[in-house]
């Protein structure tokens, strides 16, 4: 059973003794030197920018829940949203939301124009967005205090869901490697 993303079904697919025609092969082989490497890179780019859209959803929901909670939760006789530390956390969440939103809309515009992010830009987009979602989700747990750790509150689920964004479609470390490799090859 998965730690998070329970709304997304996950399974395994096994292919045993399957034969595929040469015209269906992806990647390179000895006798097919330039098979599908470009197509595979395009797929990675689309997958990685898709993670940014998922991150945006997590960030937006965390922010929405935190703003509502900051208005409702009273400590020391006033809503916690009146405390400067909570305001700082909310403001940082909003900055993350705006940044990730801009990345997502940039990808949408590029796709509409018939281009897409190259692999390195998609890796940077995925890396930043996944890290932002994780940071926002953990801050949401903090805003909720002890309640944020309880499964009755959605921020706990969002924190678990955000973590997988740093893992699938290539870990954060893979994204860093891709970005650095591109920078150093220039």
Backbone as numpy.savetxt, mean C-alpha at the origin, in Angstrom:
# Nx Ny Nz CAx CAy CAz Cx Cy Cz
-4.46 -19.32 8.41 -5.29 -18.14 8.41 -4.41 -16.90 8.41
-4.80 -15.91 7.59 -4.02 -14.69 7.45 -4.19 -13.77 8.65
-3.19 -12.94 8.87 -3.22 -11.94 9.93 -4.23 -10.84 9.61
-4.34 -10.47 8.35 -5.23 -9.39 7.93 -5.78 -9.64 6.55
-6.40 -8.62 5.97 -7.01 -8.70 4.64 -7.97 -9.89 4.52
-8.78 -10.08 5.52 -9.73 -11.20 5.51 -10.81 -11.02 4.44
-11.01 -9.80 3.98 -12.01 -9.57 2.93 -11.50 -9.98 1.56
-10.22 -10.29 1.47 -9.62 -10.69 0.20 -9.29 -12.18 0.24
-10.01 -12.99 -0.55 -9.74 -14.43 -0.50 -8.34 -14.75 -1.04
-7.71 -15.67 -0.38 -6.37 -16.09 -0.77 -6.36 -17.60 -0.89
-5.72 -18.10 -1.90 -5.64 -19.55 -2.07 -4.37 -19.94 -2.77
-4.23 -21.21 -3.00 -3.07 -21.73 -3.70 -3.53 -22.38 -4.99
-2.67 -22.33 -5.97 -2.95 -22.94 -7.26 -1.74 -23.78 -7.63
-1.97 -25.05 -7.87 -0.89 -25.96 -8.23 -1.10 -26.43 -9.66
-0.06 -26.36 -10.46 -0.10 -26.84 -11.83 0.95 -27.94 -11.94
0.50 -29.17 -12.08 1.40 -30.30 -12.21 1.31 -30.88 -13.61
2.45 -31.17 -14.20 2.52 -31.78 -15.52 1.72 -30.98 -16.57
1.84 -29.69 -16.53 1.15 -28.82 -17.49 2.14 -28.45 -18.60
1.69 -28.55 -19.81 2.52 -28.17 -20.95 1.95 -26.87 -21.54
2.87 -25.99 -21.90 2.49 -24.69 -22.44 3.24 -24.49 -23.76
2.53 -24.02 -24.76 3.17 -23.75 -26.05 4.17 -22.62 -25.95
5.18 -22.64 -26.81 6.23 -21.60 -26.80 5.65 -20.19 -26.90
4.59 -20.04 -27.66 4.01 -18.71 -27.84 3.31 -18.20 -26.58
3.20 -19.03 -25.56 2.55 -18.64 -24.31 3.54 -18.43 -23.16
4.82 -18.63 -23.43 5.83 -18.51 -22.38 6.08 -17.04 -22.04
6.30 -16.80 -20.76 6.70 -15.48 -20.28 8.14 -15.59 -19.80
8.90 -14.56 -19.99 10.28 -14.59 -19.54 11.21 -15.04 -20.63
12.45 -15.26 -20.26 13.46 -15.63 -21.24 13.85 -17.09 -21.10
14.14 -17.73 -22.21 14.69 -19.08 -22.24 15.87 -19.06 -23.20
16.58 -20.16 -23.27 17.75 -20.22 -24.16 17.37 -19.93 -25.61
16.27 -20.49 -26.06 15.89 -20.31 -27.46 14.84 -19.22 -27.66
14.46 -18.54 -26.61 13.50 -17.44 -26.69 14.06 -16.30 -25.83
15.10 -15.59 -26.33 15.85 -14.66 -25.50 15.10 -13.45 -24.98
14.06 -13.02 -25.64 13.38 -11.81 -25.15 11.89 -12.06 -25.00
11.55 -13.16 -24.39 10.16 -13.58 -24.25 9.23 -12.54 -23.68
9.10 -12.47 -22.40 8.10 -11.59 -21.82 8.60 -10.70 -20.72
9.89 -10.42 -20.70 10.45 -9.61 -19.63 9.76 -8.24 -19.55
9.55 -7.60 -20.68 8.90 -6.28 -20.68 7.48 -6.39 -20.14
6.77 -7.42 -20.55 5.41 -7.62 -20.06 5.37 -7.88 -18.57
6.35 -8.64 -18.08 6.41 -8.91 -16.64 6.68 -7.62 -15.87
7.56 -6.77 -16.39 7.84 -5.49 -15.73 6.61 -4.60 -15.72
5.87 -4.59 -16.82 4.62 -3.81 -16.86 3.64 -4.32 -15.82
3.57 -5.64 -15.67 2.67 -6.23 -14.67 3.10 -5.81 -13.27
4.41 -5.85 -12.99 4.91 -5.41 -11.68 4.54 -3.95 -11.44
4.69 -3.12 -12.45 4.38 -1.70 -12.30 2.91 -1.49 -11.97
2.03 -2.19 -12.68 0.59 -2.05 -12.41 0.26 -2.56 -11.01
0.84 -3.69 -10.63 0.57 -4.26 -9.31 1.04 -3.31 -8.21
2.21 -2.75 -8.38 2.77 -1.87 -7.35 1.99 -0.57 -7.22
1.54 -0.03 -8.33 0.74 1.19 -8.22 -0.66 0.87 -7.69
-1.13 -0.34 -7.89 -2.40 -0.76 -7.30 -2.33 -0.78 -5.78
-1.17 -1.11 -5.25 -0.98 -1.10 -3.80 -1.18 0.31 -3.26
-0.75 1.31 -4.02 -0.93 2.69 -3.59 -2.41 3.03 -3.42
-3.24 2.52 -4.31 -4.69 2.76 -4.20 -5.25 2.10 -2.95
-4.78 0.89 -2.64 -5.22 0.22 -1.42 -4.75 1.00 -0.19
-3.52 1.49 -0.24 -2.98 2.28 0.87 -3.83 3.53 1.08
-4.23 4.16 -0.01 -5.06 5.36 0.10 -6.37 5.05 0.82
-6.98 3.93 0.48 -8.22 3.54 1.16 -8.03 3.35 2.65
-6.94 2.70 3.03 -6.66 2.49 4.46 -6.42 3.82 5.15
-5.63 4.68 4.52 -5.33 5.99 5.11 -6.60 6.81 5.28
-7.43 6.86 4.25 -8.66 7.64 4.33 -9.58 7.14 5.43
-9.71 5.82 5.55 -10.59 5.26 6.59 -10.03 5.53 7.98
-8.72 5.37 8.15 -8.11 5.66 9.45 -8.34 7.11 9.85
-8.13 8.01 8.90 -8.31 9.43 9.18 -9.76 9.74 9.55
-10.68 9.19 8.78 -12.11 9.40 9.06 -12.47 8.92 10.47
-12.02 7.72 10.82 -12.32 7.17 12.14 -11.68 8.01 13.25
-10.45 8.47 13.02 -9.74 9.25 14.03 -10.37 10.62 14.25
-10.77 11.27 13.17 -11.41 12.58 13.31 -12.71 12.43 14.11
-13.51 11.44 13.78 -14.76 11.21 14.52 -14.47 10.91 15.99
-13.50 10.05 16.23 -13.16 9.65 17.60 -12.62 10.85 18.39
-11.79 11.68 17.74 -11.21 12.84 18.42 -12.28 13.86 18.82
-13.37 13.89 18.09 -14.48 14.78 18.43 -15.35 14.21 19.55
-15.45 12.88 19.60 -16.37 12.21 20.55 -15.72 11.84 21.88
-14.48 11.40 21.84 -13.80 10.90 23.04 -13.40 12.06 23.94
-13.86 12.00 25.17 -13.60 13.07 26.13 -12.61 12.57 27.18
-11.57 13.36 27.40 -10.59 13.11 28.46 -10.32 14.44 29.16
-10.24 14.40 30.47 -9.97 15.60 31.26 -10.97 16.71 30.95
-12.20 16.31 30.68 -13.28 17.26 30.50 -13.42 17.88 29.12
-12.63 17.43 28.15 -12.77 17.98 26.80 -12.45 16.92 25.75
-12.97 17.11 24.53 -12.69 16.15 23.46 -11.18 16.07 23.20
-10.68 14.86 22.96 -9.23 14.70 22.76 -8.73 15.46 21.53
-9.62 15.79 20.61 -9.23 16.57 19.44 -8.76 17.97 19.78
-9.02 18.42 20.99 -8.56 19.73 21.42 -7.11 19.70 21.91
-6.57 18.50 22.10 -5.19 18.38 22.55 -4.24 18.48 21.35
-3.18 19.25 21.54 -2.25 19.53 20.45 -1.62 18.25 19.88
-1.31 17.28 20.71 -0.69 16.05 20.22 -1.62 15.30 19.27
-2.90 15.26 19.60 -3.88 14.59 18.71 -4.01 15.38 17.42
-4.02 16.70 17.51 -4.09 17.54 16.31 -2.89 17.29 15.40
-1.71 17.14 15.99 -0.50 16.85 15.21 -0.64 15.52 14.48
-1.12 14.50 15.18 -1.30 13.18 14.56 -2.29 13.26 13.40
-3.40 13.96 13.60 -4.40 14.09 12.54 -3.83 14.86 11.34
-3.09 15.91 11.61 -2.50 16.71 10.52 -1.51 15.87 9.71
-0.70 15.06 10.38 0.26 14.20 9.66 -0.47 13.15 8.83
-1.58 12.65 9.35 -2.39 11.69 8.58 -2.94 12.35 7.32
-3.37 13.59 7.44 -3.91 14.31 6.28 -2.82 14.56 5.24
-1.62 14.89 5.68 -0.50 15.08 4.74 -0.22 13.77 4.00
-0.22 12.66 4.72 -0.01 11.36 4.07 -1.13 11.07 3.08
-2.36 11.39 3.46 -3.50 11.16 2.56 -3.33 11.97 1.27
-2.97 13.22 1.40 -2.78 14.07 0.21 -1.65 13.55 -0.68
-0.54 13.18 -0.07 0.60 12.68 -0.86 0.26 11.40 -1.60
-0.34 10.44 -0.91 -0.68 9.17 -1.56 -1.77 9.39 -2.61
-2.71 10.26 -2.32 -3.75 10.58 -3.30 -3.13 11.15 -4.57
-2.16 12.04 -4.43 -1.48 12.60 -5.60 -0.77 11.52 -6.40
-0.14 10.57 -5.73 0.53 9.48 -6.44 -0.48 8.62 -7.20
-1.59 8.32 -6.57 -2.62 7.50 -7.22 -3.19 8.23 -8.44
-3.51 9.51 -8.28 -4.06 10.25 -9.41 -3.03 10.46 -10.52
-1.76 10.56 -10.17 -0.71 10.64 -11.20 -0.72 9.37 -12.04
-0.81 8.23 -11.39 -0.85 6.96 -12.12 -2.09 6.89 -13.02
-3.22 7.32 -12.51 -4.46 7.30 -13.30 -4.31 8.18 -14.54
-3.76 9.38 -14.36 -3.56 10.29 -15.50 -2.59 9.69 -16.52
-1.52 9.09 -16.03 -0.54 8.48 -16.94 -1.19 7.34 -17.73
-1.96 6.51 -17.05 -2.63 5.40 -17.73 -3.64 5.92 -18.76
-4.35 6.99 -18.42 -5.32 7.57 -19.35 -4.63 8.13 -20.60
-3.38 8.53 -20.45 -2.61 9.05 -21.58 -1.85 7.95 -22.32
-2.09 6.71 -21.94 -1.45 5.60 -22.63 -0.06 5.26 -22.16
0.36 5.86 -21.08 1.66 5.52 -20.49 1.41 5.02 -19.09
2.42 4.57 -18.47 2.32 4.15 -17.08 3.63 4.47 -16.40
3.65 4.30 -15.12 4.90 4.52 -14.40 5.89 3.43 -14.80
7.16 3.82 -14.92 8.15 2.79 -15.16 8.35 2.02 -13.85
9.10 0.94 -13.91 9.22 0.05 -12.76 9.79 0.76 -11.53
10.76 1.62 -11.73 11.37 2.31 -10.60 10.40 3.31 -9.97
9.69 4.05 -10.78 8.72 5.00 -10.24 7.58 4.26 -9.54
7.15 3.15 -10.11 6.11 2.34 -9.47 6.61 1.78 -8.15
7.88 1.39 -8.09 8.45 0.89 -6.84 8.48 1.99 -5.78
8.85 3.21 -6.18 8.86 4.34 -5.25 7.45 4.65 -4.77
6.50 4.61 -5.67 5.09 4.84 -5.34 4.60 3.81 -4.32
4.90 2.56 -4.58 4.47 1.47 -3.70 5.15 1.58 -2.33
6.46 1.84 -2.33 7.21 1.94 -1.08 6.65 3.06 -0.21
6.52 4.25 -0.78 6.03 5.39 0.00 4.61 5.14 0.51
3.74 4.66 -0.37 2.33 4.48 -0.02 2.15 3.42 1.06
2.87 2.31 0.93 2.75 1.24 1.92 3.27 1.70 3.28
4.39 2.41 3.28 4.92 2.92 4.54 3.98 3.95 5.15
3.42 4.81 4.33 2.48 5.82 4.83 1.25 5.16 5.43
0.71 4.14 4.77 -0.47 3.44 5.30 -0.16 2.79 6.64
1.01 2.18 6.76 1.38 1.54 8.01 1.53 2.56 9.12
2.21 3.67 8.82 2.40 4.73 9.82 1.06 5.32 10.26
0.19 5.60 9.31 -1.11 6.18 9.64 -1.94 5.19 10.46
-1.92 3.93 10.09 -2.70 2.93 10.82 -2.21 2.78 12.25
-0.89 2.78 12.44 -0.36 2.68 13.80 -0.67 3.93 14.61
-0.62 5.09 13.98 -1.00 6.32 14.67 -2.49 6.31 15.02
-3.30 5.71 14.15 -4.73 5.61 14.45 -4.95 4.77 15.71
-4.20 3.69 15.84 -4.29 2.87 17.05 -3.92 3.73 18.26
-2.88 4.57 18.13 -2.47 5.44 19.22 -3.55 6.46 19.57
-4.17 7.05 18.57 -5.23 8.03 18.82 -6.36 7.38 19.63
-6.67 6.15 19.30 -7.73 5.43 20.00 -7.28 4.91 21.37
-5.99 4.98 21.65 -5.47 4.52 22.93 -5.72 3.03 23.11
-6.08 2.63 24.31 -6.35 1.22 24.59 -7.45 0.65 23.71
-8.42 1.48 23.35 -9.49 1.01 22.47 -8.95 0.62 21.09
-7.90 1.27 20.65 -7.33 0.98 19.34 -6.75 -0.41 19.23
-6.47 -1.02 20.35 -5.90 -2.37 20.38 -6.98 -3.44 20.42
-8.21 -3.02 20.59 -9.32 -3.95 20.73 -9.96 -4.24 19.38
-10.34 -5.49 19.17 -10.90 -5.89 17.88 -12.28 -5.27 17.63
-12.90 -4.70 18.63 -14.20 -4.05 18.44 -14.06 -2.75 17.65
-12.84 -2.23 17.56 -12.60 -0.98 16.86 -11.87 -1.27 15.55
-12.32 -0.66 14.48 -11.82 -0.98 13.14 -10.35 -0.62 12.93
-9.81 0.32 13.70 -8.41 0.70 13.48 -7.47 -0.47 13.72
-7.84 -1.38 14.59 -7.02 -2.58 14.83 -6.93 -3.40 13.56
-8.05 -3.60 12.89 -8.08 -4.35 11.63 -7.29 -3.62 10.55
-7.45 -2.32 10.47 -6.75 -1.54 9.45 -5.23 -1.61 9.63
-4.78 -1.66 10.88 -3.34 -1.78 11.14 -2.83 -3.13 10.63
-3.60 -4.18 10.85 -3.20 -5.50 10.33 -3.23 -5.51 8.82
-4.25 -4.92 8.23 -4.37 -4.88 6.77 -3.24 -4.06 6.14
-2.85 -2.98 6.79 -1.80 -2.12 6.24 -0.46 -2.85 6.16
-0.21 -3.74 7.09 1.09 -4.42 7.12 1.36 -5.20 5.85
0.35 -5.84 5.30 0.58 -6.67 4.12 0.99 -5.83 2.91
0.65 -4.55 2.91 1.05 -3.68 1.80 2.56 -3.54 1.72
3.24 -3.74 2.84 4.70 -3.68 2.87 5.33 -5.01 2.47
4.50 -6.01 2.24 5.00 -7.35 1.94 4.70 -7.77 0.52
3.41 -7.74 0.12 3.11 -8.26 -1.22 3.41 -7.25 -2.31
3.49 -7.75 -3.52 3.93 -6.98 -4.69 5.39 -6.56 -4.52
6.10 -7.30 -3.69 7.51 -7.01 -3.41 7.64 -6.27 -2.10
8.46 -6.79 -1.21 8.65 -6.18 0.10 9.24 -4.77 -0.03
9.20 -4.03 1.06 9.82 -2.70 1.06 11.29 -2.80 0.64
11.96 -3.85 1.11 13.37 -4.01 0.79 13.59 -4.22 -0.71
12.70 -4.95 -1.36 12.78 -5.15 -2.81 12.59 -3.81 -3.53
11.66 -3.00 -3.05 11.42 -1.69 -3.68 12.65 -0.81 -3.55
13.25 -0.79 -2.36 14.46 0.00 -2.14 15.57 -0.46 -3.09
15.72 -1.77 -3.22 16.74 -2.33 -4.11 16.51 -1.89 -5.56
15.26 -1.94 -6.01 14.93 -1.53 -7.38 15.25 -0.05 -7.60
14.87 0.77 -6.66 15.10 2.21 -6.77 16.60 2.51 -6.79
17.34 1.91 -5.86 18.78 2.15 -5.77 19.50 1.64 -7.01
19.11 0.46 -7.49 19.73 -0.10 -8.69 19.56 0.85 -9.87
18.37 1.41 -10.00 18.11 2.35 -11.09 18.95 3.63 -10.94
19.04 4.14 -9.73 19.82 5.36 -9.50 21.30 5.14 -9.80
21.81 3.99 -9.40 23.24 3.72 -9.56 23.62 3.31 -10.98
22.63 2.92 -11.77 22.93 2.53 -13.15 22.94 3.72 -14.10
22.49 4.86 -13.62 22.41 6.07 -14.47 23.75 6.72 -14.66
